[in-house]
Each structure stands twice: as structure tokens, then as C-alpha cells.
GROMACS .gro file of N, CA and C in nm:
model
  516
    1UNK      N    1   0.082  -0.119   0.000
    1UNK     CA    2   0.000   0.000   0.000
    1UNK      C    3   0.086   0.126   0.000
    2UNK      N    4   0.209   0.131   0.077
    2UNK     CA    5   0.269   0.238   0.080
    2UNK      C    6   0.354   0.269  -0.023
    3UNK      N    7   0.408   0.156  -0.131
    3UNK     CA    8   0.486   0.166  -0.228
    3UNK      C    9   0.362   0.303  -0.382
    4UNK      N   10   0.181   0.219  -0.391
    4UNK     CA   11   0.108   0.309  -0.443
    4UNK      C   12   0.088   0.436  -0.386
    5UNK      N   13   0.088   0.451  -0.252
    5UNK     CA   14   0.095   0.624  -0.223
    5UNK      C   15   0.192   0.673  -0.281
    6UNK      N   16   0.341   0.655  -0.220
    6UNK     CA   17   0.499   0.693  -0.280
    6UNK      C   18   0.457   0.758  -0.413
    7UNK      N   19   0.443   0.587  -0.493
    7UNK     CA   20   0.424   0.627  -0.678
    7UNK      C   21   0.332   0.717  -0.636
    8UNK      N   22   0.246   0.733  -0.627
    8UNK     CA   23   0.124   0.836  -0.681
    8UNK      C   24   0.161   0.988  -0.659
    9UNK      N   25   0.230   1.009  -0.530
    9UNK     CA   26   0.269   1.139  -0.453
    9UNK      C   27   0.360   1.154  -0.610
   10UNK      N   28   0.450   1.088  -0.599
   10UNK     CA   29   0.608   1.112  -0.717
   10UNK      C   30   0.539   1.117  -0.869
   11UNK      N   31   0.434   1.089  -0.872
   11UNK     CA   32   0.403   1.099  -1.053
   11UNK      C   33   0.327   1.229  -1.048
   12UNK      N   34   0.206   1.268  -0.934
   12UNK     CA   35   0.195   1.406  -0.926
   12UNK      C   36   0.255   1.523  -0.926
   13UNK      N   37   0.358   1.469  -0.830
   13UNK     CA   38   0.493   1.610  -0.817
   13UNK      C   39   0.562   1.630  -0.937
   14UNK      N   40   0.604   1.503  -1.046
   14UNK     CA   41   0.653   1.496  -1.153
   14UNK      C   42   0.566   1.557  -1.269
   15UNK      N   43   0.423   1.545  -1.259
   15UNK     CA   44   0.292   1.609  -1.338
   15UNK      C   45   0.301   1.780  -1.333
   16UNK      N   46   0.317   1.776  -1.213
   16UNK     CA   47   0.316   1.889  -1.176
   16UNK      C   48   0.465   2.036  -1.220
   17UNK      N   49   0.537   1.964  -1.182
   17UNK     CA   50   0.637   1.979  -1.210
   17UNK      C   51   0.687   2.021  -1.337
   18UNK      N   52   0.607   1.930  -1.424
   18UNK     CA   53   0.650   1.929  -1.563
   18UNK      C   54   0.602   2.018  -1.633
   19UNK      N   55   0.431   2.101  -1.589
   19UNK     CA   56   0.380   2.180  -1.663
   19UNK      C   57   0.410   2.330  -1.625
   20UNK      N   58   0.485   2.290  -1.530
   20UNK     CA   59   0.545   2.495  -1.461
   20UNK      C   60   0.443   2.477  -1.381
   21UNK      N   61   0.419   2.459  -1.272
   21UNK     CA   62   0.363   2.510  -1.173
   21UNK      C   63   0.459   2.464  -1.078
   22UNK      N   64   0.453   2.588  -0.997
   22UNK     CA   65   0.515   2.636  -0.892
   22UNK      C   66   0.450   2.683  -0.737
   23UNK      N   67   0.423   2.663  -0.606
   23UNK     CA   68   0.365   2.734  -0.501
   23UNK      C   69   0.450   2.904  -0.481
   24UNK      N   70   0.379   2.990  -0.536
   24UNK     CA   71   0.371   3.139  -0.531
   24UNK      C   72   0.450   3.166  -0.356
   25UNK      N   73   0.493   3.228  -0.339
   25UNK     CA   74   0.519   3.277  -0.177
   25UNK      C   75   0.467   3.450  -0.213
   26UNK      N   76   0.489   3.470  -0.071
   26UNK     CA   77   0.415   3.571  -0.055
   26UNK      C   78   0.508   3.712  -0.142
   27UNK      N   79   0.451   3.841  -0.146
   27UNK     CA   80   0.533   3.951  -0.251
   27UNK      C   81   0.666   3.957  -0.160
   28UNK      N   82   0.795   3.992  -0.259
   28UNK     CA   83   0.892   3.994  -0.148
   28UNK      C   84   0.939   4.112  -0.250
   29UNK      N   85   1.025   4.187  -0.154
   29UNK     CA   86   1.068   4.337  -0.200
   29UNK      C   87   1.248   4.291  -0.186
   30UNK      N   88   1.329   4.375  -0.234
   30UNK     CA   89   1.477   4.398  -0.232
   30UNK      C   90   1.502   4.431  -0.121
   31UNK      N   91   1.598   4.335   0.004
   31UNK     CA   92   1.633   4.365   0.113
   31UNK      C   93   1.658   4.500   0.187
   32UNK      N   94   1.710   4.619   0.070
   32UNK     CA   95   1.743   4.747   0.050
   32UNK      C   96   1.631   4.782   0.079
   33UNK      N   97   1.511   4.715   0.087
   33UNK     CA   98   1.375   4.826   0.097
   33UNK      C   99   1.294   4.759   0.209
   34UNK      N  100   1.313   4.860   0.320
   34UNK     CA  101   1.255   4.843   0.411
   34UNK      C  102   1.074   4.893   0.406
   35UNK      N  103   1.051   5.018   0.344
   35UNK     CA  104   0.940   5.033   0.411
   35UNK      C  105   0.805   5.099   0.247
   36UNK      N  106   0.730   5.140   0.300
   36UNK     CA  107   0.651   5.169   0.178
   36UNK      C  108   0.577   5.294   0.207
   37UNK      N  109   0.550   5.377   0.157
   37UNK     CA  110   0.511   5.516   0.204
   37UNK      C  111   0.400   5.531   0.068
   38UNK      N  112   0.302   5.587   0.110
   38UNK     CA  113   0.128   5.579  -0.006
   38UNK      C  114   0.131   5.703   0.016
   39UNK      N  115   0.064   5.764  -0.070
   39UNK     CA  116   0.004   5.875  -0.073
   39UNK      C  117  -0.081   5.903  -0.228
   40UNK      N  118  -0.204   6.003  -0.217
   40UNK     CA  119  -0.307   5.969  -0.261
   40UNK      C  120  -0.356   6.112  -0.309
   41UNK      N  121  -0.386   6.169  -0.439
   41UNK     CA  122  -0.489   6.268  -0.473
   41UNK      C  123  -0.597   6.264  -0.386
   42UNK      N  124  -0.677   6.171  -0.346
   42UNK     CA  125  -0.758   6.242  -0.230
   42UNK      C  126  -0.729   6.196  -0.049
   43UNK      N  127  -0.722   6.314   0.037
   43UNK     CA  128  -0.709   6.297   0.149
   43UNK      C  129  -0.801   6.165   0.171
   44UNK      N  130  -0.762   6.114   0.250
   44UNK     CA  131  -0.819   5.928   0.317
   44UNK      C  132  -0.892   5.899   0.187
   45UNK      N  133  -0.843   5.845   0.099
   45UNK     CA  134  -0.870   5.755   0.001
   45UNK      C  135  -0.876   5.598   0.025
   46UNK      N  136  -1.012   5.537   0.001
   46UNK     CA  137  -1.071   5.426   0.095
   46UNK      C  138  -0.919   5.296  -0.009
   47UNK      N  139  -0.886   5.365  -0.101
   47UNK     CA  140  -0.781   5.215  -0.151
   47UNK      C  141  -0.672   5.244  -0.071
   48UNK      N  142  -0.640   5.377  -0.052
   48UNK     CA  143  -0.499   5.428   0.019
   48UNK      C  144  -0.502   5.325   0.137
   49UNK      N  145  -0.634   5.350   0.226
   49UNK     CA  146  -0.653   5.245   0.370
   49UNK      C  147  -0.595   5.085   0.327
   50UNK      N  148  -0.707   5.070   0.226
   50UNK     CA  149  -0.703   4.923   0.206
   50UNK      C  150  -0.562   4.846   0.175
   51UNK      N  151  -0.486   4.952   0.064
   51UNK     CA  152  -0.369   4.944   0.043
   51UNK      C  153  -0.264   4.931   0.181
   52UNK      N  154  -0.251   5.013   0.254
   52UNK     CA  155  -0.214   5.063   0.405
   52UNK      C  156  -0.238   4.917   0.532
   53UNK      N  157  -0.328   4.870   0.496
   53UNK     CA  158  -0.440   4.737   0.562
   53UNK      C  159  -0.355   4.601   0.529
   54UNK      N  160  -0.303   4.625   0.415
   54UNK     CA  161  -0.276   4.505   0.288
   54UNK      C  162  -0.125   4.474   0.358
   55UNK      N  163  -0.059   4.602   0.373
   55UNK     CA  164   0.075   4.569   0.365
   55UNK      C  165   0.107   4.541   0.482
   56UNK      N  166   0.021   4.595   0.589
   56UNK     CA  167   0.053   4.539   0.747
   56UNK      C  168   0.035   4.333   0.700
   57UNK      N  169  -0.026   4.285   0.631
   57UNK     CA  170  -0.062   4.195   0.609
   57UNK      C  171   0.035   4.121   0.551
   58UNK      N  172   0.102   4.131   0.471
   58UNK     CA  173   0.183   4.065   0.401
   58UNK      C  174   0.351   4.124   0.486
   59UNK      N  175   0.309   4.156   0.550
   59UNK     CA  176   0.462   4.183   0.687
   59UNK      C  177   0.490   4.325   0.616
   60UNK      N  178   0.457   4.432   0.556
   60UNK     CA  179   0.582   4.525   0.505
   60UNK      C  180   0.518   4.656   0.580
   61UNK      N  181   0.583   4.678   0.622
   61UNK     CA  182   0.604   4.831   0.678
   61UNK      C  183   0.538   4.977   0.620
   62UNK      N  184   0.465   5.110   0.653
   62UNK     CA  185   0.398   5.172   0.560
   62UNK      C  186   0.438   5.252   0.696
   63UNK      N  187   0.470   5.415   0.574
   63UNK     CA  188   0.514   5.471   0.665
   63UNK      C  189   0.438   5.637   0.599
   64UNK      N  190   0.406   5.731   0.664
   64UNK     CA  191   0.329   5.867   0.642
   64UNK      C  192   0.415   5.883   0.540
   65UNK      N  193   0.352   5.980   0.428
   65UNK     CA  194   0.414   6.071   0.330
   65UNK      C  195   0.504   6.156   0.395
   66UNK      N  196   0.491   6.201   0.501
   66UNK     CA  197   0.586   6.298   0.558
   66UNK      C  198   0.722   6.254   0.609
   67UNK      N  199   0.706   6.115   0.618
   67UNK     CA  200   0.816   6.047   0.719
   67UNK      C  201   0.897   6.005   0.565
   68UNK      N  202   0.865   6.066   0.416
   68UNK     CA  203   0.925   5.989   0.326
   68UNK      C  204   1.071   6.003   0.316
   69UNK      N  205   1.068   6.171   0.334
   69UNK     CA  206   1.225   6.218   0.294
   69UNK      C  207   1.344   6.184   0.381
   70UNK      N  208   1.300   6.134   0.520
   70UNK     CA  209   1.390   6.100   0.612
   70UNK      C  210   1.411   5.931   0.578
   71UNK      N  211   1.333   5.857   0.538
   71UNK     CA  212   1.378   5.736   0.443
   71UNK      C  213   1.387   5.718   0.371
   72UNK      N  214   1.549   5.654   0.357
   72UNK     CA  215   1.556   5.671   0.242
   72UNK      C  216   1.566   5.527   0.175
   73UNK      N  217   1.538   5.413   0.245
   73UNK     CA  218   1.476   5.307   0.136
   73UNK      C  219   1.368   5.257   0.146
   74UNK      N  220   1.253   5.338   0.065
   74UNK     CA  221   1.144   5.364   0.105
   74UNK      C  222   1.063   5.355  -0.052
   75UNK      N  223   0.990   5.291  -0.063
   75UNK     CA  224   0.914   5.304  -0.194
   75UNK      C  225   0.801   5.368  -0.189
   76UNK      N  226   0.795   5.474  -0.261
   76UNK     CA  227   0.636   5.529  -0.286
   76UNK      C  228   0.571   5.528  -0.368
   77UNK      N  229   0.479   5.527  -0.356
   77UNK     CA  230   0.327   5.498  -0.391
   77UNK      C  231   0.235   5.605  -0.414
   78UNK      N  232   0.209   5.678  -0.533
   78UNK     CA  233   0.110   5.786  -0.495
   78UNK      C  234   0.001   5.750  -0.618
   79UNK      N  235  -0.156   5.716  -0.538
   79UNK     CA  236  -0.203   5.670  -0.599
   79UNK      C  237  -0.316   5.805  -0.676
   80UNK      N  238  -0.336   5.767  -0.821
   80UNK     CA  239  -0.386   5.873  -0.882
   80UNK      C  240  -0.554   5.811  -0.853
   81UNK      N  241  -0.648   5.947  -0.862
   81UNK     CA  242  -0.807   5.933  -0.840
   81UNK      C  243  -0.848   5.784  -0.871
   82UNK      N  244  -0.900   5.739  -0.794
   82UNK     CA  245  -0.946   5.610  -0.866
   82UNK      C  246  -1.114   5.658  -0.948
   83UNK      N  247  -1.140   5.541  -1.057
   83UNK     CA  248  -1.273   5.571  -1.129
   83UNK      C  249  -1.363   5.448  -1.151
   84UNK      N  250  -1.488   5.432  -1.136
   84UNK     CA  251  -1.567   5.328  -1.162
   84UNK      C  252  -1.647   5.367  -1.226
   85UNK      N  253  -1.637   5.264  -1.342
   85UNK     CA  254  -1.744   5.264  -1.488
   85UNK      C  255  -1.841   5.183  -1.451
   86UNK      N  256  -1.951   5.215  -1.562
   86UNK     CA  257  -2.089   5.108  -1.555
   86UNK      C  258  -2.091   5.052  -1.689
   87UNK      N  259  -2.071   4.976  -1.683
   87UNK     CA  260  -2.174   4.941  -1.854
   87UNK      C  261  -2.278   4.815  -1.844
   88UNK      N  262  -2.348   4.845  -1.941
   88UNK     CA  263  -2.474   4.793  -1.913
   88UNK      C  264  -2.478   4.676  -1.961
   89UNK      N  265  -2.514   4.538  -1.942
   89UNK     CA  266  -2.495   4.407  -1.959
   89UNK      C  267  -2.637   4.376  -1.992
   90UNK      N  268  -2.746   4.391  -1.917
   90UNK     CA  269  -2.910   4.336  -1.950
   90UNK      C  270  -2.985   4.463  -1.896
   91UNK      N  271  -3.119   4.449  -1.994
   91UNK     CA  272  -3.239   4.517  -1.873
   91UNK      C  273  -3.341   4.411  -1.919
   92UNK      N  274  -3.437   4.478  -1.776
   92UNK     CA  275  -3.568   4.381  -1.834
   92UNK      C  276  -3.675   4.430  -1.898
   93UNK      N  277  -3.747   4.331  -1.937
   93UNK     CA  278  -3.869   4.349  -2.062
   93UNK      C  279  -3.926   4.490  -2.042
   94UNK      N  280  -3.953   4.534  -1.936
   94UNK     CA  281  -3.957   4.688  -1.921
   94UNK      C  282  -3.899   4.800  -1.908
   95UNK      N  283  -3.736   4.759  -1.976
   95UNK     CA  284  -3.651   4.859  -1.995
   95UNK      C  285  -3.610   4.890  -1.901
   96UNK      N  286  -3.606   4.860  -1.741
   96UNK     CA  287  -3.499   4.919  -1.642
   96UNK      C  288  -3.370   4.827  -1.647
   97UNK      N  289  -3.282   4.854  -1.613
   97UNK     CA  290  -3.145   4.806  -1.600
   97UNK      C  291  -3.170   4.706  -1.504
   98UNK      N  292  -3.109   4.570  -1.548
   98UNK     CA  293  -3.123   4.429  -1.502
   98UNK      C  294  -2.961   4.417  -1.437
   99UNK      N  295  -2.861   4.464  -1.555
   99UNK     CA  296  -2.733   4.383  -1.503
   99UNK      C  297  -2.667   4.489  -1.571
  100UNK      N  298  -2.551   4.524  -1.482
  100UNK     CA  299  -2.430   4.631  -1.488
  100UNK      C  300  -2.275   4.555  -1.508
  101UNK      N  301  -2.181   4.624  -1.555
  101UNK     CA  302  -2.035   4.504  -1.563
  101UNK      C  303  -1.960   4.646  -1.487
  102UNK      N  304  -1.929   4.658  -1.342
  102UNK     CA  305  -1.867   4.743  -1.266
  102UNK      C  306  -1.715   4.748  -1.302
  103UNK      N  307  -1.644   4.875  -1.350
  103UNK     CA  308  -1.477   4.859  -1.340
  103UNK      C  309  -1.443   4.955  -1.291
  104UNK      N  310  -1.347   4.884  -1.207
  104UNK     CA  311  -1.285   4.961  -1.110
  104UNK      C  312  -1.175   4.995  -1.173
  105UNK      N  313  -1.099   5.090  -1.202
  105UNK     CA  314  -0.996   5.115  -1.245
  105UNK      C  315  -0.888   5.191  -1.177
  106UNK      N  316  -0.743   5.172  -1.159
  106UNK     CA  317  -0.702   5.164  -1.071
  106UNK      C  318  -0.555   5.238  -1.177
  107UNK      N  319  -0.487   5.352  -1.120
  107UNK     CA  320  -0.410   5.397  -1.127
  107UNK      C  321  -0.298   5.456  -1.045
  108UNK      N  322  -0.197   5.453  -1.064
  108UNK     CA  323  -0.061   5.485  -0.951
  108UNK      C  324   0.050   5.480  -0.983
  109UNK      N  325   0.145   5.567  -0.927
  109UNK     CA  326   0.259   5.604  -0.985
  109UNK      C  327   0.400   5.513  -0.839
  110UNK      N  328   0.459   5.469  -0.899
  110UNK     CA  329   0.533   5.360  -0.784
  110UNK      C  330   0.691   5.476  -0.838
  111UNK      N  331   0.788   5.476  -0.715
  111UNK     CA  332   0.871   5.499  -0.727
  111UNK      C  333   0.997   5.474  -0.639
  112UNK      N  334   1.073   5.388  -0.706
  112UNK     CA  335   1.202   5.330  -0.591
  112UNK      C  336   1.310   5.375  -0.565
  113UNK      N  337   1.371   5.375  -0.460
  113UNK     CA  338   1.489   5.500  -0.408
  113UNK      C  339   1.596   5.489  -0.511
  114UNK      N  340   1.632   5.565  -0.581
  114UNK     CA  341   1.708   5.656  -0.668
  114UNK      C  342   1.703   5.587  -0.826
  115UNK      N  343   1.553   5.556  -0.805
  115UNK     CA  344   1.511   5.515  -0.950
  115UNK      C  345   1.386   5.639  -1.022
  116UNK      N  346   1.381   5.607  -1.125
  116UNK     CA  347   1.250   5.706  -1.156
  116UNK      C  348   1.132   5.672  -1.168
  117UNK      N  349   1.061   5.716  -1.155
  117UNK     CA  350   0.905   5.678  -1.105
  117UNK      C  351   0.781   5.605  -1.226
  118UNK      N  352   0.750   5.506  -1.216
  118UNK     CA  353   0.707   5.393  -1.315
  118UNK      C  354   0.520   5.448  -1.263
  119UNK      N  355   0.466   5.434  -1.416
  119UNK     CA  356   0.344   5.515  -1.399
  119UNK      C  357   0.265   5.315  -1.394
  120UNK      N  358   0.161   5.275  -1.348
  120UNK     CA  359   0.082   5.146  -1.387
  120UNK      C  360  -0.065   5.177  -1.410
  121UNK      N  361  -0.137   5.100  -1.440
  121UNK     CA  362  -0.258   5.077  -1.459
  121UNK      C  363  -0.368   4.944  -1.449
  122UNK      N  364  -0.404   4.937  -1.361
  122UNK     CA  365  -0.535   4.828  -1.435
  122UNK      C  366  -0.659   4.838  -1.408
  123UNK      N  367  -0.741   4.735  -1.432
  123UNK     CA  368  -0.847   4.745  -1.348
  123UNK      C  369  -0.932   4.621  -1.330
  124UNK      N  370  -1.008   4.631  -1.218
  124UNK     CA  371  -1.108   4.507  -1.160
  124UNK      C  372  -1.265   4.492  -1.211
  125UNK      N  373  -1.272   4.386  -1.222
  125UNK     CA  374  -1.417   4.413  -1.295
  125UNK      C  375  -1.474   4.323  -1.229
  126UNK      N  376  -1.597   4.369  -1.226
  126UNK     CA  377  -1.756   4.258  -1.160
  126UNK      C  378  -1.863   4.269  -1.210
  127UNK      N  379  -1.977   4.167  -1.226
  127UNK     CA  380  -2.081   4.170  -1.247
  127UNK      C  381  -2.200   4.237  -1.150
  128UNK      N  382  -2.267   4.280  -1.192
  128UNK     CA  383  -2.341   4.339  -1.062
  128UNK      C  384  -2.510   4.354  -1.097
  129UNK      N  385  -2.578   4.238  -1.015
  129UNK     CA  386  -2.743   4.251  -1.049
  129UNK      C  387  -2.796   4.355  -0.996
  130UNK      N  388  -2.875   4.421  -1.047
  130UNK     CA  389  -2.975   4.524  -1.015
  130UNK      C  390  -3.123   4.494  -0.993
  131UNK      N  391  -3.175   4.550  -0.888
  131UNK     CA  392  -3.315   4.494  -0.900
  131UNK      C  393  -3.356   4.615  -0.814
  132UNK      N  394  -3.468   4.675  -0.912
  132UNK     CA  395  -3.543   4.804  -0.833
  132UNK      C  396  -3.627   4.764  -0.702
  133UNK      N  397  -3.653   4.671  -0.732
  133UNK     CA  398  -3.761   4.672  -0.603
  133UNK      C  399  -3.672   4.633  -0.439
  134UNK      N  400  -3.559   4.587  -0.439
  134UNK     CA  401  -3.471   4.594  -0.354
  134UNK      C  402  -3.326   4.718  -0.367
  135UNK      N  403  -3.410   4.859  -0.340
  135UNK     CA  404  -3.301   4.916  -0.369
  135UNK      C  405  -3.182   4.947  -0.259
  136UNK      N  406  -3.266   4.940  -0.127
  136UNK     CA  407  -3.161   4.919   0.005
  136UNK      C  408  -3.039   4.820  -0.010
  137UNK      N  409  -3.132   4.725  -0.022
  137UNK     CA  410  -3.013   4.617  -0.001
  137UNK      C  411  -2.922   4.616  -0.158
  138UNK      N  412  -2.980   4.661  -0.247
  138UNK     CA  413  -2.875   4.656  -0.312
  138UNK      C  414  -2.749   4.792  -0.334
  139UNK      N  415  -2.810   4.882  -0.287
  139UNK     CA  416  -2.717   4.965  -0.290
  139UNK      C  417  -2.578   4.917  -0.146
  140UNK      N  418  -2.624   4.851  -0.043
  140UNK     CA  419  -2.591   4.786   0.047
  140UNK      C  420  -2.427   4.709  -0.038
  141UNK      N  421  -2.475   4.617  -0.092
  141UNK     CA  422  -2.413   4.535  -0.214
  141UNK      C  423  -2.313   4.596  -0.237
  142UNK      N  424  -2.376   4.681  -0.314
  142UNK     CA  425  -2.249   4.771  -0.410
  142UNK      C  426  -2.150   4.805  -0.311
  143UNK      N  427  -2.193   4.872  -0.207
  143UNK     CA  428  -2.112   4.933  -0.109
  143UNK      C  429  -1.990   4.825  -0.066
  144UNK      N  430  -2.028   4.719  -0.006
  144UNK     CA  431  -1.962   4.542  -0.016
  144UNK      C  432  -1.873   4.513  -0.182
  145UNK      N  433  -1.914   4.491  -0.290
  145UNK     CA  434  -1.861   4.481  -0.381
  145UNK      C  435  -1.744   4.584  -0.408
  146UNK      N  436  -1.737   4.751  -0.368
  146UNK     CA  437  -1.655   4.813  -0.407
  146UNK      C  438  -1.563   4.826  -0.301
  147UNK      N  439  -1.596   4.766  -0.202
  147UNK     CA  440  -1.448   4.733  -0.092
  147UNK      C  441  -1.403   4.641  -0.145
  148UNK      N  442  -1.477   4.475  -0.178
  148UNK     CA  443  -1.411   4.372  -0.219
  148UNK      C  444  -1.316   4.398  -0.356
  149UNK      N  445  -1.325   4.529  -0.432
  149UNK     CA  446  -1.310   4.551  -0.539
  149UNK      C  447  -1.158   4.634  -0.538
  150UNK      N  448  -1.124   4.688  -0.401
  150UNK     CA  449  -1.058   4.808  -0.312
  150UNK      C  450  -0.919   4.676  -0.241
  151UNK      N  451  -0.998   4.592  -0.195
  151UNK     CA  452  -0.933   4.473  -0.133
  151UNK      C  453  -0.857   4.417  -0.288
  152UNK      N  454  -0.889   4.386  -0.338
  152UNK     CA  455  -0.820   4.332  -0.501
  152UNK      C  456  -0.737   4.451  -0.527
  153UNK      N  457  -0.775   4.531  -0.568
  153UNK     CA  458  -0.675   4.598  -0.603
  153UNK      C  459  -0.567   4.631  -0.547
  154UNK      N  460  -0.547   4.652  -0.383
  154UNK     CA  461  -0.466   4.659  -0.287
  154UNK      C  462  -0.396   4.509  -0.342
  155UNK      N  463  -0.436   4.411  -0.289
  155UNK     CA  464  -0.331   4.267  -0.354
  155UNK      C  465  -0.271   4.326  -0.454
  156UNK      N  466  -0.342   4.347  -0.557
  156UNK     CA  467  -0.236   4.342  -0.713
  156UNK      C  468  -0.160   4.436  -0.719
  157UNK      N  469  -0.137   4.531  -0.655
  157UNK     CA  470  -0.073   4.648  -0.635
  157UNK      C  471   0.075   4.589  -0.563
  158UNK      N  472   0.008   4.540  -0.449
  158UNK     CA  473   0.130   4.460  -0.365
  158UNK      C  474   0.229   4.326  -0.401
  159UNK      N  475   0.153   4.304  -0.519
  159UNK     CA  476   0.208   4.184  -0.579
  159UNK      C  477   0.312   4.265  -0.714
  160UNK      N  478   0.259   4.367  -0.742
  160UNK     CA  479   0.301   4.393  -0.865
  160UNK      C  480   0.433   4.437  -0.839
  161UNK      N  481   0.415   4.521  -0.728
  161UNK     CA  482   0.563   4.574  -0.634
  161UNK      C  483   0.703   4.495  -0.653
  162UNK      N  484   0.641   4.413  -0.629
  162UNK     CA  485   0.754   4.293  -0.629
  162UNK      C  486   0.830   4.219  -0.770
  163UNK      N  487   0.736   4.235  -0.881
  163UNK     CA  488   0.767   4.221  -1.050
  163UNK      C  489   0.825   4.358  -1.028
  164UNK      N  490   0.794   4.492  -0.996
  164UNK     CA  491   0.840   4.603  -1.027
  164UNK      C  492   0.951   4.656  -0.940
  165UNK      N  493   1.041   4.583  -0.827
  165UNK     CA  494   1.128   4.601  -0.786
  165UNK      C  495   1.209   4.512  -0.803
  166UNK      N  496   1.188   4.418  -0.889
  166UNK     CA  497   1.296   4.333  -0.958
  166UNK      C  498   1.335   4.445  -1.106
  167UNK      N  499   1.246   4.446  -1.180
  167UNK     CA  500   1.291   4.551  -1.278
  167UNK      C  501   1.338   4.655  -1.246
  168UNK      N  502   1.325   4.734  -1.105
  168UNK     CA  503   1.416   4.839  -1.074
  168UNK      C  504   1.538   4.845  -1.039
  169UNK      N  505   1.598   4.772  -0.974
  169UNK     CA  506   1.678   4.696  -0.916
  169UNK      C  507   1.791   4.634  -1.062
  170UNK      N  508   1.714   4.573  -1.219
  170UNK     CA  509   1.837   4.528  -1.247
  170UNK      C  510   1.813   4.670  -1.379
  171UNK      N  511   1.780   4.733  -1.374
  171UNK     CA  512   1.797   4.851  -1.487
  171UNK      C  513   1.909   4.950  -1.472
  172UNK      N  514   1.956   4.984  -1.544
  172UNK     CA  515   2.086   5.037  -1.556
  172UNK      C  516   2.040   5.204  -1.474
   0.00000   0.00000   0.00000
């Protein structure tokens, strides 16, 4: 019995193995960079938090805009207005809006100590039902969906850091 576990474990890992997959670890930054400093076109910007939320999370350090100039291996972050689109996916037989495709779009300027400042972009998208006759709870929703939407973007931001301080790091 234990010889078919063995094989089975070793032909998976070998399956596995073979097609590129890899277990991800968490974002890791250049030893040189201790800390991360945000700042935001609007005063308390709910991604700035989330962003701010994110990195206590993944261990990294976040430090005031003001505290930037006295560190100096310090990456910043200044995130430009964020914007959410609607477009319209369904309505129903009586012409009110059934279904919306929400994007969050997400802009910010990253910049690493004595590099120059790399502009990014993306954005998050969701489906989102509408129904008039529940307009509490769905405006409720939305409110839920555009944190969960705030929460994503904070990850990919924090993940991206890490593709983008390898490219800073080997550029001339």
C-alpha cells in the first residue's frame, strides 16, 4: 500500500512539475527596501486604507508621506483618483437596467529609491445585479462589492511591487 501512495505522490509532483507550476510565496521586496510610504490625490482615500491594511498583512512596513524624505529606502506609492465605470450588460422586458459590468480602475505612480518613477494601470471588474424593487439592499451590495473591489486591487498592487522592484533593481 505504501509503495502506491509513494508512486502516486512522485508521478503528481513529476505532473506537476512538468507543466510549470510552482507554489507562489508571498510579494517579497529587495532587502534594501525596508518600508513603503502611499500617498493619494484624495485625502483618506478608501484604496490608500485598504492598500495601508494590505501591507501590514503581508509583513511590510507603511510609513506617512511625511516620514518619506527622512527614508531613504522607502518606496512610494502615490495613488492617482481612482474611477468606476458602468456598462450595461441586461435590462428587463420593461426597460430598467437588469445587469451592470462594474470597473474599477485603478491607477498609480510607484517609485524606488534613486530610480524614476514607473506610472501602472489596471483594473477590476464585476458583475453586478440590479433589482429596483430591492433598492436598500442593493445599494448595500455595491457598497460590499466596491471594498471587495478596493481589497483586489490593494493585492495586485502589492504583488506587482515585487515584479516592479525586480525591474528596478536590475535597470541600468
Amino acid at each position: 500500500m505504501k509503495k502506491y501512495v509513494i508512486a502516486a505522490v512522485l508521478s503528481v509532483s513529476t505532473l506537476l512539475s512538468g507543466c510549470g507550476f510552482h507554489l507562489r510565496s508571498g510579494p517579497s521586496l529587495p532587502d534594501n527596501i525596508n518600508t513603503v510610504a502611499i500617498d493619494s490625490a484624495r485625502a483618506h482615500a478608501p484604496l490608500a486604507r485598504a492598500l495601508d491594511k494590505h501591507l501590514n498583512v503581508y509583513g511590510l512596513n507603511s510609513v506617512d508621506k511625511s516620514a518619506l524624505s527622512t527614508t531613504a529606502n522607502s518606496i512610494h506609492i502615490y495613488l492617482l483618483p481612482e474611477q468606476l465605470e458602468r456598462q450595461l450588460l441586461s435590462v428587463y422586458p420593461s426597460g430598467q437596467v437588469a445587469e451592470y459590468e462594474l470597473i474599477y480602475i485603478v491607477r498609480y505612480r510607484v517609485q524606488f529609491p534613486g530610480k524614476e518613477a514607473l506610472m501602472a494601470q489596471f483594473e477590476v471588474v464585476r458583475d453586478y445585479q440590479d433589482d429596483p424593487d430591492q433598492v436598500l439592499a442593493k445599494s448595500r451590495e455595491l457598497e460590499l462589492m466596491l471594498d471587495e473591489m478596493r481589497d483586489e486591487a490593494a493585492d495586485i498592487i502589492i504583488r506587482r511591487l515585487s515584479s516592479q522592484a525586480v525591474a528596478a533593481v536590475n535597470a541600468p
